[in-house]
CSV table of C-alpha atoms and ligand atoms in Angstrom, one decimal:
chain,number,residue,atom,x,y,z
A,156,MET,CA,-45.1,-33.3,173.6
A,157,ALA,CA,-41.5,-34.1,174.5
A,158,ALA,CA,-39.5,-31.4,176.3
A,159,LEU,CA,-36.3,-29.7,175.6
A,160,ASP,CA,-34.2,-28.8,178.7
A,161,VAL,CA,-32.1,-25.7,178.3
A,162,LEU,CA,-29.1,-25.9,180.6
A,163,ASP,CA,-26.9,-23.2,182.3
A,164,LYS,CA,-23.7,-24.3,180.7
A,165,PHE,CA,-21.6,-23.5,183.7
A,166,THR,CA,-23.7,-24.9,186.5
A,167,GLY,CA,-25.5,-27.6,184.5
A,168,GLU,CA,-28.9,-26.6,186.1
A,169,ILE,CA,-32.0,-26.5,183.9
A,170,ILE,CA,-32.9,-22.8,183.1
A,171,ARG,CA,-36.2,-23.7,181.3
A,172,SER,CA,-37.9,-26.6,179.5
A,173,LEU,CA,-39.6,-26.0,176.2
A,174,PRO,CA,-42.0,-28.1,174.3
A,175,ILE,CA,-40.4,-29.7,171.2
A,176,ALA,CA,-42.1,-29.0,167.9
A,177,GLY,CA,-42.8,-32.0,165.8
A,178,GLU,CA,-43.8,-32.1,162.2
A,179,SER,CA,-47.4,-30.9,162.8
A,180,GLU,CA,-46.2,-28.0,165.0
A,181,VAL,CA,-43.7,-27.0,162.3
A,182,ASP,CA,-46.4,-27.2,159.7
A,183,ALA,CA,-48.8,-25.0,161.8
A,184,ALA,CA,-46.0,-22.4,162.3
A,185,VAL,CA,-45.3,-22.3,158.6
A,186,ARG,CA,-49.0,-21.9,157.9
A,187,ARG,CA,-49.3,-19.0,160.3
A,188,ALA,CA,-46.3,-17.4,158.6
A,189,GLN,CA,-47.9,-17.9,155.2
A,190,ARG,CA,-51.2,-16.3,156.4
A,191,ALA,CA,-49.3,-13.3,157.8
A,192,PHE,CA,-47.2,-12.8,154.6
A,193,PRO,CA,-49.6,-10.7,152.4
A,194,GLY,CA,-50.2,-8.2,155.2
A,195,TRP,CA,-46.5,-7.9,156.2
A,196,ALA,CA,-45.4,-7.6,152.5
A,197,ALA,CA,-47.9,-4.8,152.1
A,198,THR,CA,-46.8,-3.0,155.3
A,199,PRO,CA,-45.1,0.3,154.2
A,200,ALA,CA,-41.3,0.4,154.5
A,201,HIS,CA,-41.4,3.2,157.1
A,202,ARG,CA,-43.6,1.0,159.3
A,203,ARG,CA,-41.4,-2.1,159.0
A,204,ALA,CA,-38.4,0.1,159.8
A,205,ALA,CA,-40.1,1.5,162.9
A,206,ILE,CA,-40.8,-2.0,164.2
A,207,LEU,CA,-37.2,-3.0,163.6
A,208,LEU,CA,-35.8,0.1,165.3
A,209,GLY,CA,-38.3,-0.3,168.1
A,210,ALA,CA,-37.1,-3.9,168.7
A,211,ALA,CA,-33.5,-2.7,168.6
A,212,GLU,CA,-34.3,-0.1,171.3
A,213,ARG,CA,-36.0,-2.6,173.5
A,214,ILE,CA,-33.0,-5.0,173.2
A,215,GLN,CA,-30.8,-2.1,174.2
A,216,THR,CA,-32.9,-1.2,177.2
A,217,ARG,CA,-32.9,-4.9,178.3
A,218,ARG,CA,-29.3,-5.5,177.4
A,219,ASP,CA,-28.2,-6.8,180.8
A,220,GLU,CA,-31.1,-9.4,180.8
A,221,PHE,CA,-29.9,-10.5,177.3
A,222,THR,CA,-26.3,-10.6,178.3
A,223,ALA,CA,-27.0,-12.7,181.4
A,224,LEU,CA,-29.1,-15.1,179.4
A,225,ILE,CA,-26.4,-15.5,176.7
A,226,ALA,CA,-23.8,-16.0,179.4
A,227,ARG,CA,-25.9,-18.8,180.9
A,228,GLU,CA,-27.3,-20.7,178.0
A,229,ALA,CA,-24.3,-20.3,175.7
A,230,GLY,CA,-21.6,-20.2,178.4
A,231,LYS,CA,-20.2,-17.0,176.8
A,232,ALA,CA,-18.1,-14.8,179.0
A,233,TRP,CA,-20.1,-11.7,180.2
A,234,LYS,CA,-17.9,-9.2,178.3
A,235,HIS,CA,-18.2,-11.1,175.0
A,236,ALA,CA,-22.0,-11.7,175.6
A,237,ALA,CA,-22.4,-7.9,176.2
A,238,GLY,CA,-20.5,-7.3,172.9
A,239,GLU,CA,-22.8,-9.6,171.1
A,240,VAL,CA,-25.9,-7.8,172.5
A,241,ALA,CA,-24.4,-4.4,171.4
A,242,ARG,CA,-23.8,-5.8,167.9
A,243,SER,CA,-27.3,-7.2,167.6
A,244,VAL,CA,-28.7,-3.7,168.4
A,245,GLU,CA,-26.6,-2.4,165.5
A,246,THR,CA,-27.7,-5.3,163.2
A,247,PHE,CA,-31.4,-4.6,163.8
A,248,THR,CA,-30.8,-0.8,163.5
A,249,PHE,CA,-29.0,-1.4,160.1
A,250,ALA,CA,-32.0,-3.6,159.1
A,251,GLY,CA,-34.5,-0.8,160.1
A,252,GLU,CA,-32.4,1.7,158.0
A,253,GLU,CA,-32.1,-0.7,155.0
A,254,ALA,CA,-35.9,-1.3,155.0
A,255,LYS,CA,-36.2,2.2,153.7
A,256,ARG,CA,-33.9,1.8,150.8
A,257,ILE,CA,-34.8,-1.4,149.1
A,258,HIS,CA,-35.1,-0.4,145.5
A,259,GLY,CA,-34.4,-1.4,141.9
A,260,GLU,CA,-33.3,0.6,138.9
A,261,THR,CA,-34.2,1.4,135.3
A,262,VAL,CA,-33.1,-0.9,132.5
A,263,PRO,CA,-32.1,0.5,129.2
A,264,MET,CA,-34.3,-1.8,127.2
A,265,ASP,CA,-33.5,-0.1,123.9
A,266,ALA,CA,-29.8,-1.1,124.2
A,267,SER,CA,-31.1,-4.1,122.3
A,268,ALA,CA,-32.7,-3.6,118.8
A,269,PHE,CA,-35.4,-5.9,120.1
A,270,GLY,CA,-36.1,-3.6,123.0
A,271,GLU,CA,-36.8,-0.4,121.0
A,272,GLY,CA,-39.8,1.6,122.2
A,273,ARG,CA,-39.8,-0.1,125.6
A,274,VAL,CA,-39.2,1.2,129.1
A,275,GLY,CA,-38.1,-1.2,131.8
A,276,PHE,CA,-37.3,-1.2,135.4
A,277,TYR,CA,-37.1,-3.8,138.2
A,278,LEU,CA,-38.4,-3.9,141.7
A,279,ARG,CA,-37.3,-6.1,144.7
A,280,ALA,CA,-40.2,-8.2,146.0
A,281,PRO,CA,-40.1,-10.3,149.2
A,282,LEU,CA,-39.9,-14.0,148.7
A,283,GLY,CA,-42.6,-15.2,151.0
A,284,VAL,CA,-41.9,-17.4,154.1
A,285,VAL,CA,-38.3,-17.8,155.0
A,286,SER,CA,-37.1,-20.7,157.1
A,287,ALA,CA,-34.1,-19.7,159.4
A,288,ILE,CA,-31.9,-22.2,161.2
A,289,THR,CA,-29.2,-20.8,163.5
A,290,PRO,CA,-26.3,-22.2,165.6
A,291,PHE,CA,-25.6,-21.9,169.3
A,292,ASN,CA,-22.5,-19.8,169.3
A,293,PHE,CA,-24.1,-16.3,168.7
A,294,PRO,CA,-27.7,-17.0,169.9
A,295,LEU,CA,-28.7,-13.3,169.3
A,296,ASN,CA,-26.6,-11.7,166.6
A,297,LEU,CA,-26.7,-14.6,164.2
A,298,VAL,CA,-30.5,-14.8,164.6
A,299,ALA,CA,-30.5,-11.0,164.0
A,300,HIS,CA,-28.7,-11.5,160.7
A,301,LYS,CA,-31.7,-13.6,159.5
A,302,VAL,CA,-34.6,-11.9,161.2
A,303,GLY,CA,-33.5,-8.3,160.6
A,304,PRO,CA,-33.0,-8.5,156.8
A,305,GLY,CA,-35.9,-11.0,156.4
A,306,LEU,CA,-38.4,-8.6,158.1
A,307,ALA,CA,-36.9,-5.5,156.5
A,308,ALA,CA,-37.5,-7.1,153.1
A,309,GLY,CA,-41.2,-7.9,153.8
A,310,ASN,CA,-40.8,-11.7,154.4
A,311,THR,CA,-42.3,-13.6,157.2
A,312,LEU,CA,-40.0,-16.1,159.0
A,313,VAL,CA,-40.1,-19.4,160.8
A,314,LEU,CA,-37.0,-19.6,163.0
A,315,LYS,CA,-35.5,-22.7,164.6
A,316,PRO,CA,-32.8,-21.6,167.0
A,317,ALA,CA,-30.2,-24.1,168.2
A,318,GLU,CA,-31.6,-26.4,170.8
A,319,GLU,CA,-28.8,-25.5,173.2
A,320,THR,CA,-29.6,-21.8,173.1
A,321,PRO,CA,-33.3,-21.0,172.2
A,322,LEU,CA,-34.1,-18.7,175.2
A,323,THR,CA,-32.3,-15.6,173.8
A,324,ALA,CA,-34.3,-15.9,170.6
A,325,ILE,CA,-37.5,-16.1,172.6
A,326,LEU,CA,-36.6,-12.9,174.5
A,327,MET,CA,-35.8,-11.3,171.2
A,328,ALA,CA,-39.2,-12.3,169.8
A,329,GLU,CA,-40.8,-10.7,172.9
A,330,CYS,CA,-39.0,-7.4,172.0
A,331,PHE,CA,-40.5,-7.6,168.5
A,332,ARG,CA,-44.0,-8.3,169.8
A,333,ASP,CA,-43.7,-5.3,172.2
A,334,ALA,CA,-42.5,-3.2,169.2
A,335,GLY,CA,-45.7,-4.0,167.3
A,336,LEU,CA,-44.7,-6.9,165.1
A,337,PRO,CA,-48.0,-8.5,164.0
A,338,ASP,CA,-48.8,-12.1,164.9
A,339,GLY,CA,-47.5,-14.8,162.6
A,340,VAL,CA,-44.7,-12.6,161.0
A,341,LEU,CA,-42.0,-14.2,163.2
A,342,GLU,CA,-42.7,-17.8,164.3
A,343,LEU,CA,-40.4,-19.8,166.5
A,344,VAL,CA,-40.1,-23.6,166.6
A,345,HIS,CA,-37.9,-25.5,169.1
A,346,GLY,CA,-36.2,-28.8,169.0
A,347,PRO,CA,-33.4,-30.9,167.6
A,348,GLY,CA,-32.0,-30.2,164.2
A,349,GLU,CA,-32.5,-33.8,163.0
A,350,THR,CA,-36.3,-33.6,163.7
A,351,THR,CA,-37.6,-30.1,164.1
A,352,GLY,CA,-35.0,-28.6,161.8
A,353,ASP,CA,-35.4,-31.3,159.2
A,354,ALA,CA,-39.2,-30.9,159.1
A,355,LEU,CA,-38.7,-27.1,158.6
A,356,VAL,CA,-36.2,-27.6,155.8
A,357,ARG,CA,-38.3,-30.2,154.0
A,358,HIS,CA,-41.6,-28.2,154.3
A,359,PRO,CA,-42.6,-27.3,150.7
A,360,ALA,CA,-44.2,-23.9,151.5
A,361,PRO,CA,-41.2,-21.7,152.4
A,362,ALA,CA,-39.4,-20.0,149.5
A,363,LYS,CA,-36.0,-20.0,151.1
A,364,VAL,CA,-33.9,-21.7,153.8
A,365,THR,CA,-31.2,-19.5,155.4
A,366,PHE,CA,-28.9,-21.6,157.5
A,367,THR,CA,-25.9,-20.9,159.7
A,368,GLY,CA,-24.0,-23.9,161.1
A,369,SER,CA,-21.6,-26.7,160.3
A,370,PRO,CA,-20.6,-27.8,156.7
A,371,PRO,CA,-22.1,-31.3,157.0
A,372,VAL,CA,-25.5,-30.0,158.1
A,373,GLY,CA,-25.3,-27.3,155.4
A,374,ALA,CA,-24.6,-29.9,152.7
A,375,HIS,CA,-27.5,-32.1,154.0
A,376,ILE,CA,-29.8,-29.1,153.9
A,377,LEU,CA,-28.8,-28.3,150.3
A,378,LYS,CA,-29.8,-31.9,149.4
A,379,VAL,CA,-33.2,-32.1,151.0
A,380,ALA,CA,-34.5,-28.5,150.8
A,381,GLY,CA,-36.0,-29.0,147.4
A,382,LEU,CA,-36.6,-26.1,144.9
A,383,LYS,CA,-35.9,-23.2,147.3
A,384,ARG,CA,-33.3,-20.6,147.6
A,385,VAL,CA,-30.6,-21.6,150.1
A,386,THR,CA,-28.1,-19.5,151.9
A,387,LEU,CA,-25.4,-21.4,153.8
A,388,GLU,CA,-23.1,-19.7,156.3
A,389,LEU,CA,-20.7,-22.4,157.4
A,390,GLY,CA,-17.4,-23.0,159.2
A,391,ASN,CA,-13.7,-22.3,158.7
A,392,ASN,CA,-10.3,-23.3,160.0
A,393,SER,CA,-9.3,-19.6,160.0
A,394,GLY,CA,-5.7,-18.5,159.8
A,395,THR,CA,-3.7,-15.3,160.2
A,396,ILE,CA,-0.1,-14.4,159.2
A,397,VAL,CA,2.1,-12.2,161.4
A,398,GLU,CA,4.9,-10.6,159.3
A,399,PRO,CA,8.1,-9.2,161.0
A,400,ASP,CA,7.0,-5.6,160.5
A,401,ALA,CA,3.7,-6.2,162.4
A,402,ASN,CA,2.9,-4.0,165.4
A,403,LEU,CA,3.2,-6.7,168.1
A,404,GLU,CA,1.6,-4.4,170.7
A,405,GLN,CA,-1.6,-4.7,168.7
A,406,ALA,CA,-1.1,-8.1,167.2
A,407,VAL,CA,-0.5,-10.1,170.5
A,408,PRO,CA,-3.6,-9.1,172.4
A,409,ARG,CA,-5.7,-9.3,169.3
A,410,THR,CA,-4.5,-12.8,168.3
A,411,VAL,CA,-5.1,-14.1,171.8
A,412,MET,CA,-8.6,-12.7,171.8
A,413,SER,CA,-9.2,-14.1,168.3
A,414,ALA,CA,-8.2,-17.6,169.4
A,415,PHE,CA,-10.0,-17.9,172.7
A,416,ALA,CA,-13.0,-15.6,172.8
A,417,ASN,CA,-16.2,-17.6,173.3
A,418,ALA,CA,-13.9,-20.6,174.0
A,419,GLY,CA,-12.9,-20.6,170.4
A,420,GLN,CA,-16.5,-21.3,169.3
A,421,VAL,CA,-16.6,-18.6,166.6
A,422,CYS,CA,-16.7,-19.5,162.9
A,423,ILE,CA,-13.8,-17.1,162.2
A,424,SER,CA,-11.9,-18.0,165.4
A,425,LEU,CA,-8.1,-18.0,164.9
A,426,GLN,CA,-7.0,-21.6,164.7
A,427,ARG,CA,-3.8,-21.4,162.5
A,428,LEU,CA,-1.3,-18.7,163.3
A,429,TYR,CA,1.7,-18.3,161.0
A,430,VAL,CA,4.5,-16.2,162.6
A,431,HIS,CA,7.7,-15.2,160.9
A,432,GLU,CA,10.6,-17.0,162.4
A,433,THR,CA,12.6,-13.7,163.1
A,434,ILE,CA,9.9,-12.6,165.6
A,435,ALA,CA,8.5,-15.9,166.6
A,436,GLU,CA,10.4,-16.1,169.9
A,437,ALA,CA,9.4,-12.6,171.0
A,438,PHE,CA,5.8,-13.0,169.8
A,439,LEU,CA,5.4,-16.4,171.5
A,440,ALA,CA,6.7,-15.2,174.8
A,441,GLN,CA,4.1,-12.4,174.9
A,442,PHE,CA,1.4,-14.6,173.4
A,443,ILE,CA,1.8,-17.4,175.9
A,444,ALA,CA,2.0,-15.0,178.9
A,445,ALA,CA,-1.2,-13.3,177.7
A,446,THR,CA,-2.9,-16.7,177.2
A,447,ARG,CA,-1.9,-17.9,180.7
A,448,ALA,CA,-3.3,-14.7,182.1
A,449,LEU,CA,-6.8,-15.4,180.7
A,450,LYS,CA,-9.4,-16.0,183.4
A,451,VAL,CA,-11.3,-19.3,182.8
A,452,GLY,CA,-14.5,-20.0,184.7
A,453,ASN,CA,-18.0,-18.7,185.3
A,454,PRO,CA,-19.1,-16.6,182.4
A,455,LEU,CA,-21.3,-14.5,184.6
A,456,ASP,CA,-18.2,-13.1,186.3
A,457,ARG,CA,-17.5,-9.7,184.7
A,458,ASP,CA,-13.7,-10.5,184.4
A,459,CYS,CA,-14.1,-14.0,182.9
A,460,ASP,CA,-12.4,-14.4,179.6
A,461,VAL,CA,-13.1,-18.0,178.7
A,462,GLY,CA,-16.3,-19.8,179.8
A,463,PRO,CA,-17.4,-23.4,179.3
A,464,MET,CA,-17.8,-25.0,175.9
A,465,ILE,CA,-21.3,-25.8,174.7
A,466,SER,CA,-21.3,-29.4,175.8
A,467,ASP,CA,-19.2,-32.1,177.5
A,468,GLU,CA,-19.1,-33.9,174.2
A,469,ALA,CA,-17.7,-30.8,172.4
A,470,ALA,CA,-15.1,-30.3,175.0
A,471,ALA,CA,-14.1,-34.0,175.1
A,472,ARG,CA,-13.9,-34.0,171.3
A,473,ALA,CA,-11.6,-31.0,171.3
A,474,GLU,CA,-9.4,-32.6,174.0
A,475,SER,CA,-9.1,-35.8,172.0
A,476,TRP,CA,-8.0,-33.8,168.9
A,477,ILE,CA,-5.3,-32.1,171.0
A,478,ARG,CA,-4.1,-35.3,172.5
A,479,GLU,CA,-4.0,-37.0,169.1
A,480,ALA,CA,-1.9,-34.1,167.7
A,481,ILE,CA,0.5,-34.4,170.6
A,482,GLY,CA,0.7,-38.1,170.0
A,483,GLU,CA,1.6,-37.3,166.4
A,484,GLY,CA,4.4,-34.9,167.4
A,485,ALA,CA,2.8,-31.5,168.2
A,486,ARG,CA,4.2,-29.7,171.2
A,487,PRO,CA,1.8,-28.1,173.8
A,488,LEU,CA,3.0,-24.7,175.0
A,489,THR,CA,0.3,-24.5,177.7
A,490,GLU,CA,-1.0,-27.0,180.2
A,491,ILE,CA,-3.8,-29.3,178.8
A,492,LYS,CA,-6.5,-29.0,181.3
A,493,ARG,CA,-10.2,-29.9,181.1
A,494,GLU,CA,-13.0,-30.0,183.7
A,495,GLY,CA,-16.2,-31.1,182.0
A,496,ARG,CA,-17.2,-28.4,179.6
A,497,LEU,CA,-14.4,-26.1,180.7
A,498,LEU,CA,-11.3,-26.4,178.5
A,499,TRP,CA,-8.4,-24.2,179.3
A,500,PRO,CA,-6.8,-22.3,176.3
A,501,VAL,CA,-4.4,-24.5,174.4
A,502,VAL,CA,-1.4,-23.3,172.3
A,503,LEU,CA,0.3,-26.0,170.1
A,504,THR,CA,3.4,-25.8,168.0
A,505,ASP,CA,5.2,-28.3,165.7
A,506,THR,CA,1.8,-29.2,164.2
A,507,ARG,CA,1.5,-30.5,160.7
A,508,PRO,CA,-1.1,-29.4,158.1
A,509,ASP,CA,-2.7,-32.9,158.1
A,510,MET,CA,-3.4,-33.0,161.8
A,511,LYS,CA,-7.1,-32.5,162.7
A,512,VAL,CA,-6.3,-29.4,164.8
A,513,MET,CA,-5.0,-27.8,161.6
A,514,CYS,CA,-7.1,-29.1,158.7
A,515,ARG,CA,-10.5,-29.4,160.3
A,516,GLU,CA,-12.5,-26.8,162.1
A,517,ALA,CA,-11.5,-27.0,165.8
A,518,PHE,CA,-14.3,-24.8,167.2
A,519,ALA,CA,-12.5,-24.9,170.6
A,520,PRO,CA,-10.1,-22.7,172.6
A,521,LEU,CA,-7.2,-24.0,170.6
A,522,VAL,CA,-4.6,-22.4,168.3
A,523,SER,CA,-1.5,-23.8,166.5
A,524,VAL,CA,1.5,-21.5,166.0
A,525,VAL,CA,3.6,-22.3,162.9
A,526,ARG,CA,6.9,-20.6,162.1
A,527,TYR,CA,7.8,-19.7,158.6
A,528,GLU,CA,10.7,-18.2,156.7
A,529,ARG,CA,9.3,-16.9,153.4
A,530,PHE,CA,6.0,-14.9,153.1
A,531,GLU,CA,5.1,-16.9,150.0
A,532,ASP,CA,5.2,-20.1,152.0
A,533,ALA,CA,3.1,-18.7,154.8
A,534,LEU,CA,0.5,-17.5,152.2
A,535,ALA,CA,0.5,-20.9,150.5
A,536,MET,CA,-0.1,-22.6,153.9
A,537,LEU,CA,-2.8,-20.2,154.8
A,538,ALA,CA,-4.5,-20.7,151.5
A,539,ASP,CA,-4.3,-24.5,151.7
A,540,SER,CA,-7.7,-25.1,153.1
A,541,PRO,CA,-11.0,-26.5,151.8
A,542,TYR,CA,-12.7,-23.6,153.7
A,543,GLY,CA,-12.9,-20.0,152.6
A,544,LEU,CA,-14.5,-17.7,155.1
A,545,GLN,CA,-12.0,-15.1,156.3
A,546,ALA,CA,-8.3,-14.7,156.8
A,547,GLY,CA,-6.0,-12.2,158.4
A,548,LEU,CA,-2.5,-10.7,157.8
A,549,TYR,CA,-0.4,-8.4,159.9
A,550,THR,CA,2.0,-6.3,157.7
A,551,ARG,CA,2.7,-2.7,156.8
A,552,ASP,CA,3.8,-3.8,153.3
A,553,LEU,CA,1.1,-3.0,150.8
A,554,TYR,CA,2.6,-5.3,148.2
A,555,LYS,CA,2.3,-8.3,150.5
A,556,ALA,CA,-1.2,-7.3,151.5
A,557,PHE,CA,-2.4,-7.2,147.9
A,558,LYS,CA,-0.6,-10.5,147.2
A,559,ALA,CA,-2.6,-12.0,150.0
A,560,VAL,CA,-5.9,-10.5,148.7
A,561,ALA,CA,-5.2,-12.0,145.3
A,562,ALA,CA,-4.1,-15.4,146.5
A,563,LEU,CA,-6.8,-16.2,149.1
A,564,ASP,CA,-10.1,-17.7,148.0
A,565,VAL,CA,-12.1,-16.4,151.0
A,566,GLY,CA,-15.0,-14.1,151.6
A,567,GLY,CA,-12.9,-11.5,153.5
A,568,VAL,CA,-9.3,-10.6,154.0
A,569,MET,CA,-8.4,-8.6,157.1
A,570,VAL,CA,-5.2,-6.6,156.8
A,571,ASN,CA,-3.6,-5.7,160.1
A,572,ASP,CA,-6.2,-7.7,161.9
A,573,THR,CA,-7.1,-11.4,162.4
A,574,SER,CA,-9.6,-13.5,160.7
A,575,ILE,CA,-12.1,-12.7,163.4
A,576,PHE,CA,-12.9,-9.1,162.5
A,577,ARG,CA,-16.5,-8.5,161.5
A,578,VAL,CA,-18.9,-5.5,161.6
A,579,ASP,CA,-22.5,-6.3,160.8
A,580,GLN,CA,-23.1,-4.2,157.7
A,581,MET,CA,-20.2,-5.6,155.7
A,582,PRO,CA,-20.7,-8.4,153.2
A,583,TYR,CA,-19.9,-11.6,155.1
A,584,GLY,CA,-19.8,-15.2,154.0
A,585,GLY,CA,-17.6,-17.9,152.7
A,586,ASN,CA,-16.5,-19.7,149.6
A,587,ARG,CA,-16.2,-23.5,149.0
A,588,MET,CA,-16.8,-25.5,152.2
A,589,SER,CA,-17.6,-22.2,154.1
A,590,GLY,CA,-20.8,-21.7,152.3
A,591,ILE,CA,-23.0,-20.2,149.7
A,592,GLY,CA,-24.2,-16.6,149.7
A,593,ARG,CA,-23.6,-13.5,151.8
A,594,GLU,CA,-25.0,-11.9,154.9
A,595,GLY,CA,-24.4,-8.4,156.3
A,596,VAL,CA,-27.8,-6.7,156.3
A,597,ARG,CA,-27.9,-5.1,152.8
A,598,PHE,CA,-26.4,-8.3,151.2
A,599,ALA,CA,-28.8,-10.6,153.0
A,600,ILE,CA,-31.7,-8.4,151.8
A,601,GLU,CA,-30.5,-9.0,148.3
A,602,GLU,CA,-30.6,-12.7,148.9
A,603,MET,CA,-34.1,-12.5,150.5
A,604,THR,CA,-35.8,-10.7,147.7
A,605,ASN,CA,-36.7,-11.5,144.1
A,606,LEU,CA,-36.1,-9.2,141.3
A,607,LYS,CA,-39.3,-8.4,139.4
A,608,LEU,CA,-38.7,-6.9,136.0
A,609,VAL,CA,-41.4,-4.6,134.6
A,610,CYS,CA,-41.5,-3.7,130.9
A,611,PHE,CA,-43.8,-1.2,129.2
A,612,ASN,CA,-44.2,-1.4,125.5
A,613,LEU,CA,-44.7,2.2,124.4
A,614,GLY,CA,-45.0,1.4,120.7
A,615,ASP,CA,-48.4,1.8,118.9
B,991,NAP,P1,-24.8,-27.3,163.6
B,991,NAP,O1,-24.6,-28.5,164.4
B,991,NAP,O2,-24.6,-27.4,162.1
B,991,NAP,O3,-26.2,-26.7,164.0
B,991,NAP,C1,-26.7,-25.5,163.4
B,991,NAP,C2,-28.2,-25.5,163.4
B,991,NAP,O4,-28.6,-26.5,162.5
B,991,NAP,C3,-28.8,-25.9,164.8
B,991,NAP,O5,-30.0,-25.1,165.0
B,991,NAP,C4,-29.1,-27.3,164.6
B,991,NAP,O6,-30.0,-27.9,165.5
B,991,NAP,C5,-29.5,-27.4,163.2
B,991,NAP,N1,-29.5,-28.7,162.6
B,991,NAP,C6,-28.7,-29.8,162.9
B,991,NAP,N2,-29.0,-30.8,162.1
B,991,NAP,C7,-30.0,-30.4,161.2
B,991,NAP,C8,-30.7,-31.0,160.2
B,991,NAP,N3,-30.5,-32.3,159.8
B,991,NAP,N4,-31.6,-30.3,159.5
B,991,NAP,C9,-31.9,-29.0,159.9
B,991,NAP,N5,-31.3,-28.4,160.9
B,991,NAP,C10,-30.3,-29.1,161.5
B,991,NAP,O7,-23.8,-26.2,164.1
B,991,NAP,P2,-23.4,-25.7,165.5
B,991,NAP,O8,-22.6,-26.7,166.2
B,991,NAP,O9,-24.7,-25.2,166.2
B,991,NAP,O10,-22.6,-24.4,165.2
B,991,NAP,C11,-21.2,-24.5,164.9
B,991,NAP,C12,-21.0,-24.4,163.4
B,991,NAP,O11,-21.6,-23.2,162.9
B,991,NAP,C13,-19.5,-24.3,163.1
B,991,NAP,O12,-19.2,-25.0,161.9
B,991,NAP,C14,-19.4,-22.8,162.8
B,991,NAP,O13,-18.3,-22.4,162.0
B,991,NAP,C15,-20.6,-22.5,162.1
B,991,NAP,N6,-20.9,-21.1,162.1
B,991,NAP,C16,-20.8,-20.4,160.9
B,991,NAP,C17,-21.1,-19.0,161.0
B,991,NAP,C18,-21.0,-18.2,159.7
B,991,NAP,O14,-21.5,-17.1,159.7
B,991,NAP,N7,-20.4,-18.6,158.7
B,991,NAP,C19,-21.3,-18.4,162.2
B,991,NAP,C20,-21.4,-19.1,163.3
B,991,NAP,C21,-21.2,-20.5,163.3
B,991,NAP,P3,-29.7,-28.3,167.0
B,991,NAP,O15,-28.3,-27.9,167.3
B,991,NAP,O16,-30.7,-27.6,167.8
B,991,NAP,O17,-29.8,-29.8,167.0
């Protein structure tokens, strides 16, 4: 069996090699999950909850081990990796709590003349085997958003984590095993998306594919998955508006973090920043100073702000987009500096909407600052995107806030915050090129269950 070498993204050393799952290994994993399904679906809710809460507790106890592993295999700065671990403990805790309140409701059948004498209600039933495919940028919490609701609902899962970052998922699965999860309920397969992932998506047995990743792969999955439910959590070129009445003491550090945390490799990372011209100078002076103060380097250092990107190719691609934009008239406000996977935070201005750094998802430590005069124009520029995940707006003016809520075709609008805000129980997901469906534990459970209507005919 071919091997998958998982690298430390800062040092480049191999942390561990894993066997790559081919078609037959994927098939075997799906069959094990199929065999485990009836038992897990029949497991009482309180027992499923206890296992989820037990796994959350074990992750919390082993948090430093998880943090170090995420820092190494994903290159995520320690403080942000620690934040991801804390969030995943919450996600699994929410899943444990939600496992106890999966229910239907009664249906007033006699509201129809044809339904007289009948009593109806519906239940929520698990789907069966769920195939889960996850990206590299949150190797624990985005896995948790599939595994948590999936298990809570009584499904069994076959998970293919990103080939760059599978080790965190393996450690997570160990916590579930220690918490009493029966064999076969959570199966892991490892390997490249084009082969291992493809075999999992095409396998006819699973009832659903839940995918988080890039729009092109999401579109491909939709084509080849066959007759299955599909949830797609895809990318964005997220934007945020800063109005003149914004509290800059809050807005400056928050926008800097939103642009550069995890080296900009966050689906709701701040990429397009619209700042009113009357405050642009003051805002930019503080923004640039705060950006220059960011510590770039080894993610295992407790004070590191920006670690390496996931691969040399990703960093080189980001640099080429930046240089292309500069060639087309954009002006860099920071030094353009790259050493292998390390790309220092880049602030551009004088960008145009058709430049790649603006209209495509950058997924890099890179933000463009655009000045505007009229709020309506800023809103139109922010809304002008094929993506629709989240957007932000700093203002104290409720009228403008509601204007933005109405105008933006996105999954979430963050008022007095940036596009990056997320807590794990809120409905989360995008419209148009940003995806199909919603996660956020309760909402993912809805997408991972079938409604089963029961109707009693009480007539003689
Ligand atoms: P990606 O390249 O689309 O990969 C995501 C996952 O899909 C990986 O496990 C990948 O495998 C797998 N994959 C690739 N090709 C496949 C295929 N043909 N069939 C089945 N699976 C396949 O995305 P990424 O670079 O890891 O992550 C970045 C993207 O994810 C960005 O667009 C970002 O915005 C998006 N994202 C969205 C959300 C959200 O919640 N909306 C959250 C985080 C990230 P390998 O990588 O192992 O080859």
